[in-house]
Coordinates of C-alpha atoms in Angstrom, one line a residue:
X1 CA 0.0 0.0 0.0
X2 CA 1.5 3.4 -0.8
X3 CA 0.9 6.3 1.2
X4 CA 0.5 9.0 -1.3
X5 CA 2.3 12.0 -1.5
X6 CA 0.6 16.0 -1.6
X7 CA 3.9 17.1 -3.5
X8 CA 7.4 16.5 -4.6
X9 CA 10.0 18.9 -4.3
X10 CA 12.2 19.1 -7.2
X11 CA 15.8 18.7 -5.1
X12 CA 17.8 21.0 -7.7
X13 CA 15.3 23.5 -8.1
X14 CA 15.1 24.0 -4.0
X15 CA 18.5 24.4 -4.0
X16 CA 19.0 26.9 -6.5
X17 CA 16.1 28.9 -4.8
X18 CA 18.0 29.3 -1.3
X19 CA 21.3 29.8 -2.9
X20 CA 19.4 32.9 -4.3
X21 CA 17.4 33.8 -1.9
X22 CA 20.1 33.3 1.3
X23 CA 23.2 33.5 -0.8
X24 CA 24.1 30.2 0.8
X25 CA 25.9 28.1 -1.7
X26 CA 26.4 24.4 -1.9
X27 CA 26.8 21.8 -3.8
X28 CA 24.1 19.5 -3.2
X29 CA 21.4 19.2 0.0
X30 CA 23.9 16.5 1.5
X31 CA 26.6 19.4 2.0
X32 CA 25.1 21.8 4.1
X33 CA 26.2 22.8 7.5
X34 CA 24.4 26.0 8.0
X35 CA 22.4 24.8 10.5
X36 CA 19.4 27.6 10.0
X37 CA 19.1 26.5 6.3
X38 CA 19.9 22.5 7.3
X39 CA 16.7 23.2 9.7
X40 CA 14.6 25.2 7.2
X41 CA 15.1 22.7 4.2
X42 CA 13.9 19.4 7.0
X43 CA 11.0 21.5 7.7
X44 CA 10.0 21.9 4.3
X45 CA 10.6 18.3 3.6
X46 CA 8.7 17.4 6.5
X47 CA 5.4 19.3 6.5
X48 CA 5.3 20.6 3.0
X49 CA 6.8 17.4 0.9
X50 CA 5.6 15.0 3.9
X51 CA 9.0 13.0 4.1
X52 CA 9.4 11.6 7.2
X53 CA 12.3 11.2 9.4
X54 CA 13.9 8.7 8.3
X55 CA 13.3 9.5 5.0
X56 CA 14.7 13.0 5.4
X57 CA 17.7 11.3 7.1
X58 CA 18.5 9.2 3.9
X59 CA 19.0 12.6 2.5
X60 CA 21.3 14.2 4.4
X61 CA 22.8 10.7 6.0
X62 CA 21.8 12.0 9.2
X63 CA 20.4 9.6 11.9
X64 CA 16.7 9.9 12.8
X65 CA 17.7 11.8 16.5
X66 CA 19.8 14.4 14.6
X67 CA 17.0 14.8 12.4
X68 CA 14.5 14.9 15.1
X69 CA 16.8 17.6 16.8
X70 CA 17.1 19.4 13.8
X71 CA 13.1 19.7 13.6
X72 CA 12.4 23.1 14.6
X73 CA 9.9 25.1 13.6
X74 CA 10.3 28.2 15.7
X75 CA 14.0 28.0 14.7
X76 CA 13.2 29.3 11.3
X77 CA 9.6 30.4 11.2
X78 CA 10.7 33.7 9.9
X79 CA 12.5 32.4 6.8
X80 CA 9.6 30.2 6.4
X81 CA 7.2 32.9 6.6
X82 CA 9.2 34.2 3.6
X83 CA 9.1 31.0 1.3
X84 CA 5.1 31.1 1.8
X85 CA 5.7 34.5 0.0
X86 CA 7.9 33.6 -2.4
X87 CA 7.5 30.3 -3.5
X88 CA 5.5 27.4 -3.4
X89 CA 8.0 24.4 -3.5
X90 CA 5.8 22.6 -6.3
X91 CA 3.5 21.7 -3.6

């Protein structure tokens, strides 16, 4: 049974958008260590792409408790609050 999904996030395309937007540059998602951005970009995953943990771990080849740590919300509401603005993330 497959659970379905509300949206897909186009990996690339969110990475180009907060290079842009936050002048953060990387690579690929795997690199980041700005943990603001590492904490915006699980977020996203989380509630707007509906990854879960685990999931989201694969990603960044974090284990579910850094992950889990790395949840914040409040964190980086405001830069959140700013993607709802800006762009929609395909979802």
């Amino acid at each position: 049974r497959e659970k379905k999904r509300k949206g897909s996030v186009n990996i690339k395309e969110l990475e180009e958008y907060i290079m842009k937007k936050y002048k953060v540059n990387f690579s690929n998602l795997r690199k980041i260590r700005n943990y603001l951005i590492l904490r915006v970009v699980i977020v996203i995953l989380h509630d707007r792409v509906h990854l879960t943990f685990p999931e989201i771990g694969k990603i960044f080849r974090l284990n579910y408790r850094s992950i889990s740590y790395h949840y914040n919300k409040e964190d980086c509401q405001f830069i959140l609050d700013k993607f709802d603005k800006n762009w929609s993330f395909g979802v």
